[in-house]
Amino acid sequence: MSLVKTLINLPFTNPNPSSSHGTPLQLPPPRRAALLRPIAGLRLSGVGATLNGNYEVSKKSVLHKGADLATLGNLCVDIVLNVPCLPPANRDERKEYMENLASSPPDKKFWEAGGNCNLVIAASRLGLKCVTLGHVGHEIYGNFLLEVLHEEHIDTVGMMDGNDLAACSDAYETLLCWVLVDPFQRHGFCSRADFSQEPAFNWIKKLPEKIRNTIQESKILFCNGYAFDELHPHIIISSIECAISSGTAVFFDPGPRGKTLFHGTPDERRALDLSLRQSDVLLLTSDEVESLTGIQNPIKAGQELLKSSSRTKWVVIKMGSKGSLLITKSMVTSAPAFKVELVDTVGCGDSFTAAIGFGFLHNLPAAQTLMLANAVGAATATGCGAGRNVAHLEVVLDLLKQSKINEDYAFWAQLLKESEAPCTISLVSGLGVYGCADGFSCIPVRSVVEELLPMFEAAYEKSTIRS
């Protein structure tokens, strides 16, 4: 039995019976008039049906929501170091390795904003208004993190309330993540959260009211599996329930923690179940979706996740150098990756997610959403490290204009054929014209790009003026 099916057998009670579980979410309007798109159900210059054509307009307005995207937890400072070899696998040896690193504070030139900072920085550079929800300590690392976020026009709402301000303990310090790079450019990660049975911030016993208010005032709440390393499962559950009851869309990326959470405590399993079944958008790699469903074909696996939830609208699957997939109950869209000179993959997935959020909020067609996300992820891969080094809009625009894609028609054709998907299947391709072949429709990449460029060229001009 797959992990998803097993989780679904866990008892789950909807704590908000009057909330809009399963009710179509009204997509918030764009922040700039230049980005207004056609109403749901209409085509956009022939590029493809809008993703949300099956939505009915909710009567609950979200016009008042002040933030486009809020992230839950996973705020840390990355310490990026070149090392002769990666840390050992043995837990005790690994802990000793990390303690030796931490015994001498590293030079500030090795510091970088990490975790969900990657996502909000990339999203802010796309023009989204972002806020981070999490704990940042009152020390040099916390001050550094807040300065970086402020410079990127990102707000922060802390988890600490008045009773905690006088506390002085390691548990209240900003979380550090050691990002270790060996001579072969392989990465290893470790932090104090790896060596504790309890969440790093286990002193947070309930969802602070200021966090609840910010979730209610945001259009998207993003959470990933790493939040479980910091926060009690009931805090994560409360956050998702708050989002659902207030018409805030929930994005969830289980990441590598997805499979281990399945074998965690009953509370962790229930929180994972809620996250998988009650999210509007699920984001996973092809390996992760296989581990959760037991299904090798990513399209079939994505469809299985959709069947397991009455609420999930999109399952987005990252296929590495091949590209990405976006799966709904009525359509499957695939898009190839961009050809770039790879420097560093850290932060690529976070950058990709930022663009998926943009497409969701602006009701972009599937092809545009995926190609934008692939471009933003690829732009990050051309830099070294994440944080302030994630995709800049100028680089994204260059990639879109060049439209050099890693086209592998045979791969996608075989994948789509094996999926036996009983719905519309589209593939972005390098062909110059629209066409149908092997049971799916081909969408010219140039047509997709021509729709994206005008909105982002205007955004780039605006950001240049702002800076």
Short mmCIF file of C-alpha atoms in Angstrom, two decimals:
data_model
loop_
_atom_site.label_atom_id
_atom_site.label_comp_id
_atom_site.label_asym_id
_atom_site.label_seq_id
_atom_site.Cartn_x
_atom_site.Cartn_y
_atom_site.Cartn_z
CA MET A 1 0.00 0.00 0.00
CA SER A 2 1.33 3.49 -0.84
CA LEU A 3 2.22 5.99 1.86
CA VAL A 4 -0.58 8.27 0.73
CA LYS A 5 -3.25 5.57 0.98
CA THR A 6 -1.95 4.53 4.38
CA LEU A 7 -2.02 8.11 5.65
CA ILE A 8 -5.57 8.59 4.43
CA ASN A 9 -6.64 5.78 6.75
CA LEU A 10 -5.61 7.90 9.73
CA PRO A 11 -8.59 9.49 11.50
CA PHE A 12 -9.09 13.09 10.45
CA THR A 13 -11.76 15.48 11.62
CA ASN A 14 -12.44 18.78 9.97
CA PRO A 15 -12.22 21.28 12.85
CA ASN A 16 -13.93 23.95 10.78
CA PRO A 17 -17.08 22.35 9.36
CA SER A 18 -18.28 25.69 8.08
CA SER A 19 -15.05 26.42 6.23
CA SER A 20 -14.58 26.13 2.50
CA HIS A 21 -12.91 22.69 2.29
CA GLY A 22 -13.35 21.50 -1.25
CA THR A 23 -14.85 24.82 -2.32
CA PRO A 24 -13.12 26.35 -5.35
CA LEU A 25 -10.83 29.19 -4.36
CA GLN A 26 -11.21 32.57 -5.99
CA LEU A 27 -7.86 33.49 -7.44
CA PRO A 28 -6.62 36.83 -6.15
CA PRO A 29 -6.17 39.63 -8.70
CA PRO A 30 -2.69 40.62 -9.84
CA ARG A 31 -0.89 43.40 -8.01
CA ARG A 32 -0.30 45.40 -11.19
CA ALA A 33 -2.84 46.30 -13.79
CA ALA A 34 -0.38 45.34 -16.52
CA LEU A 35 -0.68 41.70 -15.45
CA LEU A 36 -4.45 41.34 -15.65
CA ARG A 37 -5.42 38.10 -17.40
CA PRO A 38 -8.67 36.94 -19.01
CA ILE A 39 -11.40 35.54 -16.79
CA ALA A 40 -11.40 31.84 -15.91
CA GLY A 41 -12.27 29.53 -18.76
CA LEU A 42 -11.04 31.75 -21.60
CA ARG A 43 -8.02 31.03 -23.75
CA LEU A 44 -4.97 33.26 -23.65
CA SER A 45 -3.87 34.01 -27.20
CA GLY A 46 -4.10 30.36 -28.15
CA VAL A 47 -1.36 29.21 -25.76
CA GLY A 48 -3.75 26.87 -23.93
CA ALA A 49 -6.73 26.72 -21.65
CA THR A 50 -6.24 28.51 -18.36
CA LEU A 51 -5.42 26.26 -15.46
CA ASN A 52 -8.40 27.39 -13.50
CA GLY A 53 -11.10 27.10 -16.11
CA ASN A 54 -12.97 24.66 -13.89
CA TYR A 55 -13.15 27.09 -10.98
CA GLU A 56 -16.33 28.87 -10.05
CA VAL A 57 -15.79 32.36 -8.73
CA SER A 58 -15.98 32.28 -4.96
CA LYS A 59 -18.16 34.88 -3.33
CA LYS A 60 -15.54 35.33 -0.65
CA SER A 61 -13.41 38.22 -1.87
CA VAL A 62 -9.67 38.29 -1.30
CA LEU A 63 -9.19 41.81 -2.61
CA HIS A 64 -8.29 43.00 0.87
CA LYS A 65 -5.41 40.56 1.39
CA GLY A 66 -2.20 42.52 1.75
CA ALA A 67 0.40 39.84 0.99
CA ASP A 68 0.71 37.60 -2.04
CA LEU A 69 2.80 34.90 -0.39
CA ALA A 70 3.53 33.93 3.22
CA THR A 71 5.98 31.18 4.16
CA LEU A 72 5.78 29.16 7.37
CA GLY A 73 9.00 28.53 9.28
CA ASN A 74 12.28 27.31 7.77
CA LEU A 75 14.15 30.58 8.28
CA CYS A 76 17.86 30.01 8.71
CA VAL A 77 21.29 31.35 7.92
CA ASP A 78 23.31 29.12 5.61
CA ILE A 79 27.02 28.86 6.33
CA VAL A 80 28.48 27.84 2.96
CA LEU A 81 31.91 26.24 3.22
CA ASN A 82 34.18 24.30 0.87
CA VAL A 83 35.38 21.14 2.61
CA PRO A 84 37.73 18.32 1.56
CA CYS A 85 35.03 15.72 2.23
CA LEU A 86 31.37 15.70 3.23
CA PRO A 87 30.35 14.98 6.84
CA PRO A 88 30.16 11.32 7.91
CA ALA A 89 26.84 9.46 7.80
CA ASN A 90 27.06 8.23 11.40
CA ARG A 91 24.85 10.45 13.58
CA ASP A 92 27.28 10.91 16.48
CA GLU A 93 30.24 11.53 14.19
CA ARG A 94 28.16 13.96 12.17
CA LYS A 95 27.20 15.89 15.30
CA GLU A 96 30.82 16.09 16.42
CA TYR A 97 31.77 17.27 12.91
CA MET A 98 29.20 20.09 13.11
CA GLU A 99 30.25 21.11 16.63
CA ASN A 100 33.84 21.40 15.47
CA LEU A 101 32.72 23.69 12.65
CA ALA A 102 30.66 25.83 15.03
CA SER A 103 33.47 26.18 17.59
CA SER A 104 35.00 28.97 15.50
CA PRO A 105 32.45 31.47 14.11
CA PRO A 106 32.89 31.60 10.34
CA ASP A 107 33.66 34.83 8.51
CA LYS A 108 30.56 36.76 7.44
CA LYS A 109 31.53 36.33 3.79
CA PHE A 110 30.39 32.70 4.13
CA TRP A 111 26.92 33.64 5.45
CA GLU A 112 23.82 33.56 3.30
CA ALA A 113 20.08 33.70 3.86
CA GLY A 114 18.71 30.16 3.55
CA GLY A 115 15.63 27.99 3.82
CA ASN A 116 12.42 29.71 2.80
CA CYS A 117 14.38 32.94 2.28
CA ASN A 118 15.31 31.52 -1.14
CA LEU A 119 11.65 31.25 -2.08
CA VAL A 120 10.55 34.70 -0.92
CA ILE A 121 13.57 36.47 -2.45
CA ALA A 122 12.87 34.86 -5.83
CA ALA A 123 9.15 35.66 -5.51
CA SER A 124 9.82 39.27 -4.52
CA ARG A 125 12.01 39.72 -7.58
CA LEU A 126 9.07 38.54 -9.68
CA GLY A 127 7.00 41.32 -8.15
CA LEU A 128 5.10 39.43 -5.46
CA LYS A 129 4.61 40.93 -2.01
CA CYS A 130 6.05 38.43 0.46
CA VAL A 131 6.17 37.88 4.20
CA THR A 132 8.03 35.24 6.20
CA LEU A 133 6.51 33.69 9.34
CA GLY A 134 9.09 32.18 11.67
CA HIS A 135 11.59 32.63 14.43
CA VAL A 136 14.72 34.77 14.10
CA GLY A 137 16.93 35.21 17.14
CA HIS A 138 18.21 38.44 18.66
CA GLU A 139 21.88 37.94 17.74
CA ILE A 140 24.27 38.60 14.87
CA TYR A 141 22.83 35.87 12.66
CA GLY A 142 19.25 37.01 13.23
CA ASN A 143 20.19 40.62 12.52
CA PHE A 144 21.91 39.55 9.31
CA LEU A 145 18.85 37.61 8.16
CA LEU A 146 16.48 40.50 8.86
CA GLU A 147 18.75 42.92 7.00
CA VAL A 148 18.82 40.68 3.92
CA LEU A 149 15.04 40.27 3.90
CA HIS A 150 14.51 44.00 4.38
CA GLU A 151 16.83 44.79 1.46
CA GLU A 152 14.74 42.43 -0.71
CA HIS A 153 11.50 44.21 0.33
CA ILE A 154 10.26 41.23 2.36
CA ASP A 155 8.38 41.54 5.65
CA THR A 156 8.96 39.26 8.64
CA VAL A 157 6.56 38.29 11.43
CA GLY A 158 8.21 36.54 14.38
CA MET A 159 6.95 33.62 16.43
CA MET A 160 8.18 34.97 19.77
CA ASP A 161 5.63 36.65 22.04
CA GLY A 162 6.20 39.07 24.92
CA ASN A 163 6.82 36.35 27.47
CA ASP A 164 9.76 34.98 25.50
CA LEU A 165 11.70 38.17 24.87
CA ALA A 166 13.88 37.90 27.99
CA ALA A 167 14.79 34.28 27.34
CA CYS A 168 18.42 33.43 26.74
CA SER A 169 18.94 29.91 25.42
CA ASP A 170 20.34 28.10 22.42
CA ALA A 171 16.76 27.14 21.59
CA TYR A 172 15.93 30.79 20.91
CA GLU A 173 18.86 31.48 18.58
CA THR A 174 18.55 31.74 14.81
CA LEU A 175 18.86 28.35 13.19
CA LEU A 176 22.12 27.80 11.31
CA CYS A 177 22.46 25.35 8.44
CA TRP A 178 25.92 24.26 7.42
CA VAL A 179 26.05 23.90 3.63
CA LEU A 180 29.17 21.91 2.85
CA VAL A 181 30.56 21.57 -0.67
CA ASP A 182 33.24 19.02 -1.53
CA PRO A 183 35.71 19.25 -4.45
CA PHE A 184 33.22 17.39 -6.68
CA GLN A 185 30.55 20.05 -6.02
CA ARG A 186 28.47 17.60 -3.99
CA HIS A 187 26.52 19.13 -1.13
CA GLY A 188 26.03 18.07 2.48
CA PHE A 189 23.75 19.79 4.99
CA CYS A 190 23.57 19.71 8.77
CA SER A 191 22.07 21.81 11.56
CA ARG A 192 21.23 21.42 15.23
CA ALA A 193 17.69 20.43 14.23
CA ASP A 194 19.13 17.16 12.85
CA PHE A 195 20.15 15.97 16.33
CA SER A 196 17.06 16.54 18.42
CA GLN A 197 13.95 14.44 18.96
CA GLU A 198 11.98 17.65 19.52
CA PRO A 199 11.42 20.50 17.03
CA ALA A 200 14.11 23.17 17.21
CA PHE A 201 11.62 25.73 18.51
CA ASN A 202 9.63 23.46 20.82
CA TRP A 203 8.91 26.41 23.11
CA ILE A 204 6.32 27.60 20.57
CA LYS A 205 3.24 25.96 22.09
CA LYS A 206 0.48 27.62 20.09
CA LEU A 207 0.08 29.65 16.91
CA PRO A 208 0.63 33.31 17.85
CA GLU A 209 -2.25 35.63 17.04
CA LYS A 210 -0.03 37.86 14.89
CA ILE A 211 0.90 34.82 12.77
CA ARG A 212 -2.76 33.86 12.46
CA ASN A 213 -3.66 37.38 11.35
CA THR A 214 -0.89 37.42 8.73
CA ILE A 215 -2.01 34.08 7.29
CA GLN A 216 -5.54 35.44 7.00
CA GLU A 217 -4.20 38.49 5.15
CA SER A 218 -2.13 36.44 2.66
CA LYS A 219 -3.20 34.94 -0.66
CA ILE A 220 -0.88 31.91 -0.43
CA LEU A 221 0.54 30.09 2.59
CA PHE A 222 3.59 27.98 1.71
CA CYS A 223 4.82 25.18 3.95
CA ASN A 224 7.41 22.47 3.37
CA GLY A 225 8.61 19.37 5.16
CA TYR A 226 11.44 21.21 6.88
CA ALA A 227 8.90 23.15 8.96
CA PHE A 228 8.49 19.93 10.96
CA ASP A 229 12.12 20.28 12.10
CA GLU A 230 11.27 23.57 13.79
CA LEU A 231 7.60 23.54 14.76
CA HIS A 232 5.30 21.12 16.57
CA PRO A 233 2.89 19.36 14.18
CA HIS A 234 -0.09 21.01 15.85
CA ILE A 235 1.35 24.44 14.94
CA ILE A 236 1.53 23.36 11.30
CA ILE A 237 -2.02 21.97 11.45
CA SER A 238 -3.30 25.21 13.04
CA SER A 239 -1.62 27.26 10.31
CA ILE A 240 -3.17 25.23 7.48
CA GLU A 241 -6.60 25.25 9.11
CA CYS A 242 -6.33 29.02 9.54
CA ALA A 243 -5.43 29.41 5.84
CA ILE A 244 -8.30 27.23 4.66
CA SER A 245 -10.90 28.95 6.81
CA SER A 246 -9.82 32.39 5.56
CA GLY A 247 -9.69 31.59 1.83
CA THR A 248 -5.88 31.51 1.69
CA ALA A 249 -4.48 28.97 -0.79
CA VAL A 250 -2.14 26.35 0.70
CA PHE A 251 1.03 25.25 -1.11
CA PHE A 252 2.88 22.23 0.31
CA ASP A 253 6.24 20.74 -0.68
CA PRO A 254 7.05 17.67 1.45
CA GLY A 255 10.62 17.54 0.18
CA PRO A 256 12.97 14.79 1.40
CA ARG A 257 11.21 14.83 4.80
CA GLY A 258 7.98 13.49 3.31
CA LYS A 259 8.92 9.83 3.54
CA THR A 260 10.54 10.10 6.98
CA LEU A 261 7.50 11.95 8.36
CA PHE A 262 5.36 8.98 7.37
CA HIS A 263 7.39 6.93 9.84
CA GLY A 264 7.28 9.69 12.47
CA THR A 265 5.02 10.22 15.45
CA PRO A 266 1.23 9.96 15.12
CA ASP A 267 1.06 13.78 15.30
CA GLU A 268 3.59 14.13 12.50
CA ARG A 269 1.70 11.64 10.37
CA ARG A 270 -1.61 13.45 10.89
CA ALA A 271 0.01 16.79 10.01
CA LEU A 272 1.52 15.23 6.88
CA ASP A 273 -1.86 13.77 5.96
CA LEU A 274 -3.55 17.14 6.36
CA SER A 275 -0.85 18.84 4.29
CA LEU A 276 -1.17 16.32 1.44
CA ARG A 277 -4.97 16.20 1.39
CA GLN A 278 -5.89 19.81 2.10
CA SER A 279 -3.37 21.76 0.02
CA ASP A 280 -4.44 23.59 -3.13
CA VAL A 281 -1.04 22.94 -4.75
CA LEU A 282 1.41 20.11 -4.11
CA LEU A 283 5.01 20.40 -5.30
CA LEU A 284 7.31 17.39 -5.45
CA THR A 285 10.25 15.92 -7.34
CA SER A 286 9.71 12.79 -9.42
CA ASP A 287 11.51 10.73 -6.75
CA GLU A 288 9.40 12.18 -3.96
CA VAL A 289 6.07 11.58 -5.67
CA GLU A 290 7.11 7.98 -6.35
CA SER A 291 8.09 7.42 -2.72
CA LEU A 292 4.73 8.77 -1.51
CA THR A 293 2.54 6.84 -3.95
CA GLY A 294 4.59 3.79 -4.92
CA ILE A 295 3.92 4.67 -8.58
CA GLN A 296 6.92 5.10 -10.88
CA ASN A 297 5.26 7.10 -13.66
CA PRO A 298 5.10 10.69 -12.33
CA ILE A 299 1.89 11.49 -14.21
CA LYS A 300 0.07 8.50 -12.77
CA ALA A 301 1.52 9.31 -9.34
CA GLY A 302 0.33 12.92 -9.57
CA GLN A 303 -3.13 11.75 -10.57
CA GLU A 304 -3.17 9.43 -7.56
CA LEU A 305 -2.50 12.41 -5.28
CA LEU A 306 -5.36 14.30 -6.92
CA LYS A 307 -7.69 11.35 -6.35
CA SER A 308 -6.72 11.32 -2.67
CA SER A 309 -7.88 14.89 -2.15
CA SER A 310 -11.09 16.75 -2.86
CA ARG A 311 -9.27 20.06 -2.45
CA THR A 312 -6.00 19.81 -4.40
CA LYS A 313 -6.13 21.63 -7.76
CA TRP A 314 -2.56 21.19 -9.04
CA VAL A 315 0.18 18.65 -8.58
CA VAL A 316 3.47 20.10 -9.86
CA ILE A 317 6.33 17.67 -10.40
CA LYS A 318 9.94 18.74 -10.84
CA MET A 319 11.77 16.50 -13.30
CA GLY A 320 15.30 17.90 -12.92
CA SER A 321 17.15 18.47 -16.19
CA LYS A 322 14.15 17.15 -18.15
CA GLY A 323 11.78 19.93 -17.06
CA SER A 324 8.49 19.82 -15.17
CA LEU A 325 4.87 18.67 -15.16
CA LEU A 326 1.66 20.30 -14.04
CA ILE A 327 -1.23 17.92 -13.47
CA THR A 328 -4.88 18.77 -12.84
CA LYS A 329 -7.95 16.55 -12.94
CA SER A 330 -8.67 17.63 -16.51
CA MET A 331 -5.24 18.17 -18.08
CA VAL A 332 -1.54 17.33 -18.04
CA THR A 333 1.07 19.83 -19.26
CA SER A 334 4.80 19.17 -19.62
CA ALA A 335 7.54 21.69 -20.27
CA PRO A 336 11.24 21.10 -20.99
CA ALA A 337 14.04 22.63 -18.97
CA PHE A 338 16.24 25.45 -20.27
CA LYS A 339 19.80 24.78 -21.38
CA VAL A 340 22.19 26.60 -19.04
CA GLU A 341 25.74 26.27 -17.81
CA LEU A 342 25.11 24.69 -14.43
CA VAL A 343 26.99 26.23 -11.50
CA ASP A 344 24.99 25.32 -8.39
CA THR A 345 21.60 23.65 -7.89
CA VAL A 346 21.00 24.94 -4.34
CA GLY A 347 17.85 27.09 -4.28
CA CYS A 348 16.63 26.01 -7.75
CA GLY A 349 13.57 24.24 -6.38
CA ASP A 350 12.67 27.21 -4.17
CA SER A 351 13.00 29.59 -7.12
CA PHE A 352 10.86 27.28 -9.24
CA THR A 353 8.14 27.34 -6.56
CA ALA A 354 8.16 31.16 -6.49
CA ALA A 355 7.21 31.21 -10.18
CA ILE A 356 4.51 28.56 -9.67
CA GLY A 357 3.02 30.88 -7.06
CA PHE A 358 3.12 33.74 -9.55
CA GLY A 359 1.32 31.68 -12.18
CA PHE A 360 -1.30 30.56 -9.67
CA LEU A 361 -2.07 34.09 -8.48
CA HIS A 362 -2.26 35.48 -12.00
CA ASN A 363 -4.26 32.61 -13.49
CA LEU A 364 -1.65 31.93 -16.16
CA PRO A 365 -2.05 28.97 -18.53
CA ALA A 366 -0.21 25.79 -17.61
CA ALA A 367 2.41 26.15 -20.35
CA GLN A 368 3.31 29.69 -19.29
CA THR A 369 3.42 28.80 -15.60
CA LEU A 370 5.79 25.89 -16.13
CA MET A 371 8.09 27.66 -18.59
CA LEU A 372 8.34 30.64 -16.25
CA ALA A 373 9.13 28.32 -13.34
CA ASN A 374 11.72 26.43 -15.39
CA ALA A 375 13.34 29.72 -16.39
CA VAL A 376 13.49 31.04 -12.80
CA GLY A 377 14.93 27.75 -11.55
CA ALA A 378 17.49 27.72 -14.36
CA ALA A 379 18.48 31.32 -13.66
CA THR A 380 19.28 30.34 -10.07
CA ALA A 381 21.37 27.39 -11.29
CA THR A 382 23.69 29.78 -13.16
CA GLY A 383 24.75 31.44 -9.87
CA CYS A 384 26.69 30.18 -6.88
CA GLY A 385 24.61 29.42 -3.80
CA ALA A 386 21.13 30.56 -2.89
CA GLY A 387 19.77 33.44 -0.76
CA ARG A 388 20.70 36.71 -2.47
CA ASN A 389 22.12 34.67 -5.35
CA VAL A 390 18.79 33.26 -6.52
CA ALA A 391 17.33 34.27 -9.87
CA HIS A 392 17.45 37.92 -10.90
CA LEU A 393 14.72 39.04 -13.26
CA GLU A 394 17.25 40.18 -15.86
CA VAL A 395 18.67 36.65 -16.16
CA VAL A 396 15.18 35.16 -16.34
CA LEU A 397 14.30 37.50 -19.19
CA ASP A 398 17.45 36.55 -21.09
CA LEU A 399 16.65 32.85 -20.79
CA LEU A 400 13.11 33.40 -22.01
CA LYS A 401 14.27 35.47 -24.96
CA GLN A 402 16.87 32.90 -26.02
CA SER A 403 14.42 29.99 -25.50
CA LYS A 404 17.15 27.38 -25.63
CA ILE A 405 15.33 24.36 -24.27
CA ASN A 406 16.58 20.89 -23.43
CA GLU A 407 14.15 19.21 -25.78
CA ASP A 408 13.77 15.45 -25.48
CA TYR A 409 10.66 14.60 -27.46
CA ALA A 410 11.19 10.85 -27.15
CA PHE A 411 11.36 11.03 -23.35
CA TRP A 412 8.15 13.02 -23.01
CA ALA A 413 6.33 11.00 -25.64
CA GLN A 414 7.13 7.75 -23.84
CA LEU A 415 6.25 9.19 -20.43
CA LEU A 416 2.93 10.55 -21.62
CA LYS A 417 2.12 7.34 -23.49
CA GLU A 418 2.80 5.18 -20.42
CA SER A 419 0.62 7.40 -18.24
CA GLU A 420 -2.52 6.53 -20.21
CA ALA A 421 -3.93 9.81 -18.92
CA PRO A 422 -7.65 10.13 -19.75
CA CYS A 423 -7.44 13.89 -20.17
CA THR A 424 -5.96 16.66 -22.33
CA ILE A 425 -2.17 16.35 -22.65
CA SER A 426 0.03 19.24 -23.83
CA LEU A 427 3.76 19.50 -24.46
CA VAL A 428 5.76 22.69 -24.90
CA SER A 429 8.14 22.10 -27.78
CA GLY A 430 10.61 23.80 -30.07
CA LEU A 431 8.28 23.38 -33.04
CA GLY A 432 7.37 26.60 -34.76
CA VAL A 433 3.69 25.76 -35.10
CA TYR A 434 0.92 24.17 -33.09
CA GLY A 435 0.33 20.51 -33.83
CA CYS A 436 -0.77 17.13 -32.56
CA ALA A 437 1.34 13.98 -32.44
CA ASP A 438 1.32 10.70 -30.51
CA GLY A 439 -1.89 11.62 -28.76
CA PHE A 440 -0.90 15.02 -27.35
CA SER A 441 -0.81 18.61 -28.55
CA CYS A 442 2.42 20.53 -29.06
CA ILE A 443 2.63 24.17 -28.01
CA PRO A 444 5.43 26.26 -29.59
CA VAL A 445 7.80 27.60 -26.95
CA ARG A 446 8.00 30.92 -28.81
CA SER A 447 4.24 31.41 -28.40
CA VAL A 448 4.55 30.83 -24.68
CA VAL A 449 7.49 33.21 -24.35
CA GLU A 450 5.79 35.95 -26.37
CA GLU A 451 3.00 35.98 -23.79
CA LEU A 452 5.39 36.12 -20.82
CA LEU A 453 7.90 38.72 -21.97
CA PRO A 454 5.66 41.83 -21.99
CA MET A 455 4.56 41.45 -18.38
CA PHE A 456 8.06 40.81 -17.08
CA GLU A 457 9.78 43.45 -19.15
CA ALA A 458 7.43 45.96 -17.53
CA ALA A 459 8.14 44.46 -14.10
CA TYR A 460 11.90 44.65 -14.72
CA GLU A 461 11.68 48.32 -15.63
CA LYS A 462 9.70 48.95 -12.44
CA SER A 463 12.19 47.07 -10.27
CA THR A 464 15.10 48.96 -11.85
CA ILE A 465 13.45 52.25 -10.99
CA ARG A 466 12.70 51.06 -7.44
CA SER A 467 16.31 50.05 -6.81
#
